[in-house]
PDB file of C-alpha atoms and ligand atoms in Angstrom:
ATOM      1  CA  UNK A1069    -203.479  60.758 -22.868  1.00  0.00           C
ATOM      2  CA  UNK A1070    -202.307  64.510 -22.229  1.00  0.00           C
ATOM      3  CA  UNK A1071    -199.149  66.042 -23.611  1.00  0.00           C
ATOM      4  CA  UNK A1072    -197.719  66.024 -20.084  1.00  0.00           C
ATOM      5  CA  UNK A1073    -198.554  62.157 -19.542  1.00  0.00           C
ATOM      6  CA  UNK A1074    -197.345  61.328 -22.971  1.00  0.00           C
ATOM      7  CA  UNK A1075    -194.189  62.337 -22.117  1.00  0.00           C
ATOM      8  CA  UNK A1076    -193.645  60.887 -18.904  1.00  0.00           C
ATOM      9  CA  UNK A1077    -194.466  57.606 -20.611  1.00  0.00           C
ATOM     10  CA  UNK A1078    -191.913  57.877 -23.423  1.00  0.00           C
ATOM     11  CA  UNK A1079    -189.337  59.100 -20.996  1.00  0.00           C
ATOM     12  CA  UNK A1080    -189.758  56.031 -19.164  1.00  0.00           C
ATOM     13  CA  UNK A1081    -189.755  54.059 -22.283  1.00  0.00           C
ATOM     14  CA  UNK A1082    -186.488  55.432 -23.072  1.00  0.00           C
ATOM     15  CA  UNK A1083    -185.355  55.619 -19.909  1.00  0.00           C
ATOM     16  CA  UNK A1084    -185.937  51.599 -19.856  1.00  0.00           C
ATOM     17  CA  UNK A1085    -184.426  51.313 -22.914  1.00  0.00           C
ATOM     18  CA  UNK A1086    -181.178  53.146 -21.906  1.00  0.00           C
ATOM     19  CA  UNK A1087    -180.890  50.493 -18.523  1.00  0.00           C
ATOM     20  CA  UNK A1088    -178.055  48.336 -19.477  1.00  0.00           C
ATOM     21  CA  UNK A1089    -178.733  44.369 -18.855  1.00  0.00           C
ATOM     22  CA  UNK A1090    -176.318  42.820 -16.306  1.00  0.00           C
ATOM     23  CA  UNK A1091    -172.958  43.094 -17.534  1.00  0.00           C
ATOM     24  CA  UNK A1092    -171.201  40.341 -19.871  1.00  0.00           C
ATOM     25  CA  UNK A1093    -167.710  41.372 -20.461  1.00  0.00           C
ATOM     26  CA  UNK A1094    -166.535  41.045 -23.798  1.00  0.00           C
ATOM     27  CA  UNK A1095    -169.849  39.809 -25.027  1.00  0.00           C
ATOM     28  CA  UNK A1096    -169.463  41.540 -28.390  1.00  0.00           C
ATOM     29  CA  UNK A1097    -165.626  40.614 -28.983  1.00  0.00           C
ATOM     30  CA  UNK A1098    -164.585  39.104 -31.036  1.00  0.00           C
ATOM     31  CA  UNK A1099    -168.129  38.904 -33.349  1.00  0.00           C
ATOM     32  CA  UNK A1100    -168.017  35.568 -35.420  1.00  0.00           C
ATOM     33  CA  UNK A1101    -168.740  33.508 -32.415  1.00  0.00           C
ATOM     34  CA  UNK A1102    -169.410  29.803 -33.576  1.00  0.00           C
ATOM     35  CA  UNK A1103    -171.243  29.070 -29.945  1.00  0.00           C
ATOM     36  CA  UNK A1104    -168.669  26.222 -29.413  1.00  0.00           C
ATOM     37  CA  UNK A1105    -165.598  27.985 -28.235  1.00  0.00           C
ATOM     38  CA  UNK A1106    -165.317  29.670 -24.674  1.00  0.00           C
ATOM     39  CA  UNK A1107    -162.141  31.269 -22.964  1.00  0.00           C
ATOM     40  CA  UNK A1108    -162.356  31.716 -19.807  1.00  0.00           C
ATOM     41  CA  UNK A1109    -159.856  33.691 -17.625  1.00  0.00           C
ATOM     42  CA  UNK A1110    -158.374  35.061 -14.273  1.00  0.00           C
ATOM     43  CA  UNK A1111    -157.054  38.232 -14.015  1.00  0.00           C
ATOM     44  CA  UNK A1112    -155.581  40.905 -11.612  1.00  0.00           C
ATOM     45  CA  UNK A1113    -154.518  43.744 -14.297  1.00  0.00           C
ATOM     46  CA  UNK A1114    -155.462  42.849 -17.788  1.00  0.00           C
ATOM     47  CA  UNK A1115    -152.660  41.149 -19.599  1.00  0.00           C
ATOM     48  CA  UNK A1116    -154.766  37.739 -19.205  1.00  0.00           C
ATOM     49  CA  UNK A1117    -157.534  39.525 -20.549  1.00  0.00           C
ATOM     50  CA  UNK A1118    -156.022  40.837 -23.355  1.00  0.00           C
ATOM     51  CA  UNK A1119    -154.276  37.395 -23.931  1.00  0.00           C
ATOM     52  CA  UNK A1120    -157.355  36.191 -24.069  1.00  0.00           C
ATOM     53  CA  UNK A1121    -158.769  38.040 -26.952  1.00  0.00           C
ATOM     54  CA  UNK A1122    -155.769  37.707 -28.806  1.00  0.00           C
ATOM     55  CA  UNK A1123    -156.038  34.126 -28.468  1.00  0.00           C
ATOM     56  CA  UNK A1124    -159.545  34.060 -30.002  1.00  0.00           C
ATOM     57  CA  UNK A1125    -158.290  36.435 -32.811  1.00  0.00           C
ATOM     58  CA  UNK A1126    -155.752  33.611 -33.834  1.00  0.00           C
ATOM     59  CA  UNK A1127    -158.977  31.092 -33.868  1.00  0.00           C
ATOM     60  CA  UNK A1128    -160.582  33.479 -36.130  1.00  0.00           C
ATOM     61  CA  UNK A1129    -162.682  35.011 -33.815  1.00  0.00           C
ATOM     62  CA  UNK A1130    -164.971  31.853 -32.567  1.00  0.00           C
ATOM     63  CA  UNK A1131    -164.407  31.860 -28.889  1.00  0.00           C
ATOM     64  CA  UNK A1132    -166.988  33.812 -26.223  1.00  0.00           C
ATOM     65  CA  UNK A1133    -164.348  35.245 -23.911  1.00  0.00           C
ATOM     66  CA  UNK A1134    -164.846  35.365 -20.000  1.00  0.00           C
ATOM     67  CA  UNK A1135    -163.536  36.804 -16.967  1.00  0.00           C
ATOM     68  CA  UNK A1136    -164.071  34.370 -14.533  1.00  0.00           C
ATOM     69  CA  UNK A1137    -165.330  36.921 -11.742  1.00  0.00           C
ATOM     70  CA  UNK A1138    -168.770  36.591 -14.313  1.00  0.00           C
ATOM     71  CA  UNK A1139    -168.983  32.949 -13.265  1.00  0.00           C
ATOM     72  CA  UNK A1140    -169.903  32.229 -16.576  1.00  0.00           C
ATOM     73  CA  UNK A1141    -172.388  28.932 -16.879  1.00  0.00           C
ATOM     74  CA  UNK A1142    -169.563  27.259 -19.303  1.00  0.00           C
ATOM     75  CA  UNK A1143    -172.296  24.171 -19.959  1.00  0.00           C
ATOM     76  CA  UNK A1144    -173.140  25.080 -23.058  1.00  0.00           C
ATOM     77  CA  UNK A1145    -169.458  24.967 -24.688  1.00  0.00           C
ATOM     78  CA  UNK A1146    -167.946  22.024 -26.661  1.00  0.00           C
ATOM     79  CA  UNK A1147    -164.667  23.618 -26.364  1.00  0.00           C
ATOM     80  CA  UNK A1148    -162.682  25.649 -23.356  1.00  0.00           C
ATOM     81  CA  UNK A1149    -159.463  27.298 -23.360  1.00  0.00           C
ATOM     82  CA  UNK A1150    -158.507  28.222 -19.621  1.00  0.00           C
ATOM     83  CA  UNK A1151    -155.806  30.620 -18.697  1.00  0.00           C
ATOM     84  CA  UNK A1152    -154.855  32.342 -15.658  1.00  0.00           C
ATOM     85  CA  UNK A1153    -152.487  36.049 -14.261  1.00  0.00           C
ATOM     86  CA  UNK A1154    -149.450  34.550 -11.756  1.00  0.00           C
ATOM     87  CA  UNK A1155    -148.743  35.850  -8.677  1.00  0.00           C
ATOM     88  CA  UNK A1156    -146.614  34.369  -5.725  1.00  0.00           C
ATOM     89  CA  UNK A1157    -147.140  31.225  -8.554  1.00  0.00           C
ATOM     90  CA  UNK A1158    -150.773  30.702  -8.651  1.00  0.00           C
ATOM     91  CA  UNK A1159    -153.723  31.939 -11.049  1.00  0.00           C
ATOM     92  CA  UNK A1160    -156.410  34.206  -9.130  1.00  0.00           C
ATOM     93  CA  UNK A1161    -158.410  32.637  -6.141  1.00  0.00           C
ATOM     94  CA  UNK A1162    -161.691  33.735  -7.998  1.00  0.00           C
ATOM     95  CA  UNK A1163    -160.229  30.844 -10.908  1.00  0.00           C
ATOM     96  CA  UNK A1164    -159.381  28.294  -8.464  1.00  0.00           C
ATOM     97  CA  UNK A1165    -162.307  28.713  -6.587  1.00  0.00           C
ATOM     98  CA  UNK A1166    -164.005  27.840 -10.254  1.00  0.00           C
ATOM     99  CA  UNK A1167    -162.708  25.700 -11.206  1.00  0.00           C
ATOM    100  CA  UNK A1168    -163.177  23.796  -7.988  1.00  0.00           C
ATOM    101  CA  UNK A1169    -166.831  23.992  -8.107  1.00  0.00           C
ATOM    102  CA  UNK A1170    -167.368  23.214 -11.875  1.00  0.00           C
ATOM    103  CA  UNK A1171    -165.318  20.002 -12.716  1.00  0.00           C
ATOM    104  CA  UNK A1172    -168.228  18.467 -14.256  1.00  0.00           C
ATOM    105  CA  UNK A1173    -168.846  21.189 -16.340  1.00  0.00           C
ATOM    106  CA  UNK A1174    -165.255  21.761 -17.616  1.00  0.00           C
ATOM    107  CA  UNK A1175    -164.545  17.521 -17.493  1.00  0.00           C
ATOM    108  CA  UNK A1176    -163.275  16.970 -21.181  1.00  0.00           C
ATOM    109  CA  UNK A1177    -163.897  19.753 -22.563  1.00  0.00           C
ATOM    110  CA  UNK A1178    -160.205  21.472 -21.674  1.00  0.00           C
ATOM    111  CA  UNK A1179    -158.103  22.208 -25.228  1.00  0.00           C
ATOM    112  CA  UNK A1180    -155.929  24.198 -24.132  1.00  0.00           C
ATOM    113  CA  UNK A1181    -154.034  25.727 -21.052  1.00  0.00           C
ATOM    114  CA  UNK A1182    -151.969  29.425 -20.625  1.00  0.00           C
ATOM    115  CA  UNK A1183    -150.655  31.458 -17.920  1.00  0.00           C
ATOM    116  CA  UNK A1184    -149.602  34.986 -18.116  1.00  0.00           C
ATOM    117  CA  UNK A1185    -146.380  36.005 -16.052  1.00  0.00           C
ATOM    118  CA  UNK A1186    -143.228  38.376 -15.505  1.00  0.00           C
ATOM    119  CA  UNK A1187    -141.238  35.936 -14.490  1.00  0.00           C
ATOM    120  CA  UNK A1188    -138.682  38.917 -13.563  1.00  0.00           C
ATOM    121  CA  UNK A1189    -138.963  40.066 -17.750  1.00  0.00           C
ATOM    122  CA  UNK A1190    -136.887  36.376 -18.792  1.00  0.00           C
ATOM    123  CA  UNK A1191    -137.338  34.053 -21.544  1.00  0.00           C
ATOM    124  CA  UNK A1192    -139.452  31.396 -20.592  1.00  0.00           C
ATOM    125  CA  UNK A1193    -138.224  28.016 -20.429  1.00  0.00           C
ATOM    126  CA  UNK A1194    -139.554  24.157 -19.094  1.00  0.00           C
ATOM    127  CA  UNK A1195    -139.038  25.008 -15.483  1.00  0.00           C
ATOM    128  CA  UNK A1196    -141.743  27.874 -15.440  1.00  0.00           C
ATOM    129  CA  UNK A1197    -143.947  25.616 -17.927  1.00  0.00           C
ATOM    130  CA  UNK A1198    -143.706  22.336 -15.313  1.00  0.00           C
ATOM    131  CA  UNK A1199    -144.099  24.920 -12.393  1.00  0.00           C
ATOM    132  CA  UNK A1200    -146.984  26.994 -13.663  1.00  0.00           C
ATOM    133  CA  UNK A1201    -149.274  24.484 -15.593  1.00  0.00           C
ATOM    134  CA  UNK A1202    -148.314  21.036 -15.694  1.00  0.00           C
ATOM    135  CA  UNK A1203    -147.654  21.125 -12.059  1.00  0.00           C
ATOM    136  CA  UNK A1204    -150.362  24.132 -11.553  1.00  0.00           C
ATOM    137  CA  UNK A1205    -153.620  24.936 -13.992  1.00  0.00           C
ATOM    138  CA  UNK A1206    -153.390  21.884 -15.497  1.00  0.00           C
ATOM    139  CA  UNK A1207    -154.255  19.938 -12.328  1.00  0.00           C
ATOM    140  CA  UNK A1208    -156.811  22.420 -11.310  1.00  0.00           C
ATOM    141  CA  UNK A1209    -158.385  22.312 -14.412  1.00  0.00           C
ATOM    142  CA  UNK A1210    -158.092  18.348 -14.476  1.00  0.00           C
ATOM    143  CA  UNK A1211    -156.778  18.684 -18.077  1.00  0.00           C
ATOM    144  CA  UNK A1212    -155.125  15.904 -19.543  1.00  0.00           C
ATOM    145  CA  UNK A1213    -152.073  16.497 -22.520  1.00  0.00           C
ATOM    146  CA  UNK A1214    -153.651  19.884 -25.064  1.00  0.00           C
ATOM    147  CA  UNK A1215    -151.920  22.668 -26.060  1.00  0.00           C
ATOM    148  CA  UNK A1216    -150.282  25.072 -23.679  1.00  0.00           C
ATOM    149  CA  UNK A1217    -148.159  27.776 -23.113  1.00  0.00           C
ATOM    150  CA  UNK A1218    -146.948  30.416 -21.067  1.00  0.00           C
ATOM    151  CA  UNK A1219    -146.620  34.207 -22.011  1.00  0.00           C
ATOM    152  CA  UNK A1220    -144.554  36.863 -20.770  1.00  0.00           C
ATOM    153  CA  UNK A1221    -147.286  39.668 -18.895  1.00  0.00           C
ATOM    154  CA  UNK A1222    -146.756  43.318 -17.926  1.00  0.00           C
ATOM    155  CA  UNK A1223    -146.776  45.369 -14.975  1.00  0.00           C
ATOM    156  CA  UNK A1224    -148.794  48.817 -14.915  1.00  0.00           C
ATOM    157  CA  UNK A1225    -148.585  50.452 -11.473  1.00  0.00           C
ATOM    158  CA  UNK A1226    -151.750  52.424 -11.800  1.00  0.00           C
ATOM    159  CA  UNK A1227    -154.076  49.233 -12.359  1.00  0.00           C
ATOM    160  CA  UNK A1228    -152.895  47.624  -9.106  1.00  0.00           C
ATOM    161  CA  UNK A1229    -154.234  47.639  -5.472  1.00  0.00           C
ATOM    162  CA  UNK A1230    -152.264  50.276  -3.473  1.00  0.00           C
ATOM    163  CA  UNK A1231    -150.624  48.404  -0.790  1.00  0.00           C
ATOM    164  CA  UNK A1232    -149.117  45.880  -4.073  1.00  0.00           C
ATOM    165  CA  UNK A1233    -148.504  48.850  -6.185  1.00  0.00           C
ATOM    166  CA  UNK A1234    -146.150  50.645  -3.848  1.00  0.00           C
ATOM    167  CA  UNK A1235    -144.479  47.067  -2.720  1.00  0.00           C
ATOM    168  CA  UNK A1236    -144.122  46.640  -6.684  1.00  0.00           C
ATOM    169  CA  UNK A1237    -142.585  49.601  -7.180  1.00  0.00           C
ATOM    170  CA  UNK A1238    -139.673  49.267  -5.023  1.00  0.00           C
ATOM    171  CA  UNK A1239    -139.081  45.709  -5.736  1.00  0.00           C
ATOM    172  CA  UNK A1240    -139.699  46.924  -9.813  1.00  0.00           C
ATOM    173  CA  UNK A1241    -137.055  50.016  -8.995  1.00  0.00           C
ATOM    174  CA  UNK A1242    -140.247  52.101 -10.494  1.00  0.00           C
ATOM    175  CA  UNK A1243    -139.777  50.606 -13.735  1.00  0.00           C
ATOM    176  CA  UNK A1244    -143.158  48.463 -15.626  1.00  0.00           C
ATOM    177  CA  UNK A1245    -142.725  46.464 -18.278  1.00  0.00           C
ATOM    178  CA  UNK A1246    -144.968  44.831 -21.474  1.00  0.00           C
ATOM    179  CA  UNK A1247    -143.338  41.828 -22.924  1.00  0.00           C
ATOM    180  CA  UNK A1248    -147.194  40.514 -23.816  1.00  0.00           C
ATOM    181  CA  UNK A1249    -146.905  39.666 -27.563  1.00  0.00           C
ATOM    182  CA  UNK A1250    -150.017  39.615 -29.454  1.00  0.00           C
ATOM    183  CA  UNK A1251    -148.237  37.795 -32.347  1.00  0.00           C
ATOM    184  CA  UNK A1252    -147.862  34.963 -29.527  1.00  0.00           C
ATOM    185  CA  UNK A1253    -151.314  34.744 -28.667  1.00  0.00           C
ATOM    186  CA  UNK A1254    -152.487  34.570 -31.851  1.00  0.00           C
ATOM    187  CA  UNK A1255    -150.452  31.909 -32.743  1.00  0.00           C
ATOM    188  CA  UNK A1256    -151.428  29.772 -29.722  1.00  0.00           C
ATOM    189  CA  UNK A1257    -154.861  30.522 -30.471  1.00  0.00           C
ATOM    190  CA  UNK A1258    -154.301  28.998 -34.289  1.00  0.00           C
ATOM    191  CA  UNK A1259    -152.762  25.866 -32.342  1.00  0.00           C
ATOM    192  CA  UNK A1260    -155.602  25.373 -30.573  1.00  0.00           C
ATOM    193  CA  UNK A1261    -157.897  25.803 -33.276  1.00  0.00           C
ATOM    194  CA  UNK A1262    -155.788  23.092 -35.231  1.00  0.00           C
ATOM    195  CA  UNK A1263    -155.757  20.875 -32.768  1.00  0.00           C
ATOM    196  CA  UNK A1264    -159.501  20.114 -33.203  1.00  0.00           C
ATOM    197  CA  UNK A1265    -159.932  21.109 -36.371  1.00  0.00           C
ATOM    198  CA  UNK A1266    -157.199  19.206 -38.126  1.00  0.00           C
TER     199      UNK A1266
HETATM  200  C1  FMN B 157    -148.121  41.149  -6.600  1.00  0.00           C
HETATM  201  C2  FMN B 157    -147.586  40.481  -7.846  1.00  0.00           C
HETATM  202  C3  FMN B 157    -147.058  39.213  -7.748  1.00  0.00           C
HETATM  203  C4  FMN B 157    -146.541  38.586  -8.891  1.00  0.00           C
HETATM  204  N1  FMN B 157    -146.029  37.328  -8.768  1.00  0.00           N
HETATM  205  C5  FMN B 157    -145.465  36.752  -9.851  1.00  0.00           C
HETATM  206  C6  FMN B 157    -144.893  35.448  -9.755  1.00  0.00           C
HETATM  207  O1  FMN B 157    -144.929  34.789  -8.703  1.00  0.00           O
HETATM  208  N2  FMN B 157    -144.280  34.926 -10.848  1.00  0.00           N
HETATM  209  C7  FMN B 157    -144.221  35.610 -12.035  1.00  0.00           C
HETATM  210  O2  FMN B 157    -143.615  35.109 -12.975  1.00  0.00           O
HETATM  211  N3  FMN B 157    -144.826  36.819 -12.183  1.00  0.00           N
HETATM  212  C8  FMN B 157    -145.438  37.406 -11.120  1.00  0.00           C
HETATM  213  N4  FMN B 157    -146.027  38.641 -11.247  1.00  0.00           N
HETATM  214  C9  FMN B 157    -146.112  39.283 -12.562  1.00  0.00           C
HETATM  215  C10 FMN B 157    -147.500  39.059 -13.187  1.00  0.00           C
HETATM  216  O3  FMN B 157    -147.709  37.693 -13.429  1.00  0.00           O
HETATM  217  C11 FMN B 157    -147.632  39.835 -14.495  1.00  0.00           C
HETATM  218  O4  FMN B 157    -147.649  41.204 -14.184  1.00  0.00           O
HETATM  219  C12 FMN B 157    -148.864  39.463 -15.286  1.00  0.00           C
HETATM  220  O5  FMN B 157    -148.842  40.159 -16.519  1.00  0.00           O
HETATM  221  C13 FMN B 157    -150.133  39.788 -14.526  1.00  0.00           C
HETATM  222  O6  FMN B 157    -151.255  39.421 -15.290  1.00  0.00           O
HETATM  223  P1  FMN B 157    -152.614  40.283 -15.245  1.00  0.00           P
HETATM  224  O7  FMN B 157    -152.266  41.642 -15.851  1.00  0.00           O
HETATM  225  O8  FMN B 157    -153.555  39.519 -16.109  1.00  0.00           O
HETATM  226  O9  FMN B 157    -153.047  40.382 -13.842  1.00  0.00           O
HETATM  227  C14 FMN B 157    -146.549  39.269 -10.134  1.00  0.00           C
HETATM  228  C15 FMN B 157    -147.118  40.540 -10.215  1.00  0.00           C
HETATM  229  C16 FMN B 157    -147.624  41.152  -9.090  1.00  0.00           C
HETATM  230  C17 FMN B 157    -148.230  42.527  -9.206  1.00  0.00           C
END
């Protein structure tokens, strides 16, 4: 091989190497996966996402962590944590839509349930909880009685759609919020864990 072909070849080589697979999100957070634990989640801006993580942090790291717009083949999980972003009351289509299409998958494996909301920046209290996932993610995610809860979210302008951004505002009077407590998620996430692991 010439000088000239040799380095076409390792140029390619590199270039191959450089090619990123298809995209896993989160694939390499948290990194003491056990291969038992998934969370899988709907999201419009993030706060689910980050809920998410936080969640595994408080199980010491075990769970694989997916968006749901992956459509993540969940089969090989013993254990799922589901959790979904409100709005107008509901989690994401793209979660419904999943859930839908793999009950099998998901049947008994459910330990635990969470929703991330604003829920106009108050407390939450048993209303919101009956509302948004006894009465809501529960039932799509034909979960029987495991460990729930529902967090307060956050609003960030810049993350959303423009037509919803600049009906947000107004409604918002320009004003976002982040009431999303990682202490909270961590703590559900160690509730969880228990609840198997007793
Ligand atoms: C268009 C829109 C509709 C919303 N509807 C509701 C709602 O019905 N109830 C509620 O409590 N919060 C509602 N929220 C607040 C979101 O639930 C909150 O911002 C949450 O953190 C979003 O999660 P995400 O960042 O994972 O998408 C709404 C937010 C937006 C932008």
């Amino acid at each position: 091989m010439d000088k000239r072909s040799f380095f076409k070849t390792s140029m390619v080589a590199l270039g191959g190497l450089l090619i990123p697979r298809k995209m896993l999100a989160l694939e390499y957070y948290p990194a003491t996966k056990n291969g038992e634990w998934a969370i899988l989640y709907g999201t419009w801006c993030g706060s689910t996402r980050d809920a998410s993580v936080w969640i595994s942090e408080g199980m010491n790291g075990i769970a694989n962590v997916f968006d749901v717009r992956e459509n993540p083949d969940l089969s090989k999980y013993k254990h799922i944590v589901i959790g979904g972003a409100i709005r107008a009351g509901v989690v994401p289509k793209e979660l419904q839509t999943y859930l839908e299409n793999n009950k099998s998958v998901i049947d008994g494996k459910v330990r635990g349930l969470f929703a991330v909301c604003g829920n106009m920046k108050q407390p939450v209290n048993q209303e919101q909880h009956n509302r948004l996932i006894n009465n809501h993610l529960a039932k799509l995610a034909g979960a029987g009685n495991v460990p729930s809860k529902v967090f307060l979210g956050r609003i960030t302008f810049g993350l959303m759609e423009p037509d919803v951004q600049k009906q947000m505002r107004s409604m918002m009077n320009n004003e976002e919020y982040d009431n999303l407590k990682r202490s909270e998620c961590l703590d559900f996430g160690r509730e969880v864990f228990k609840s198997i692991n007793q």
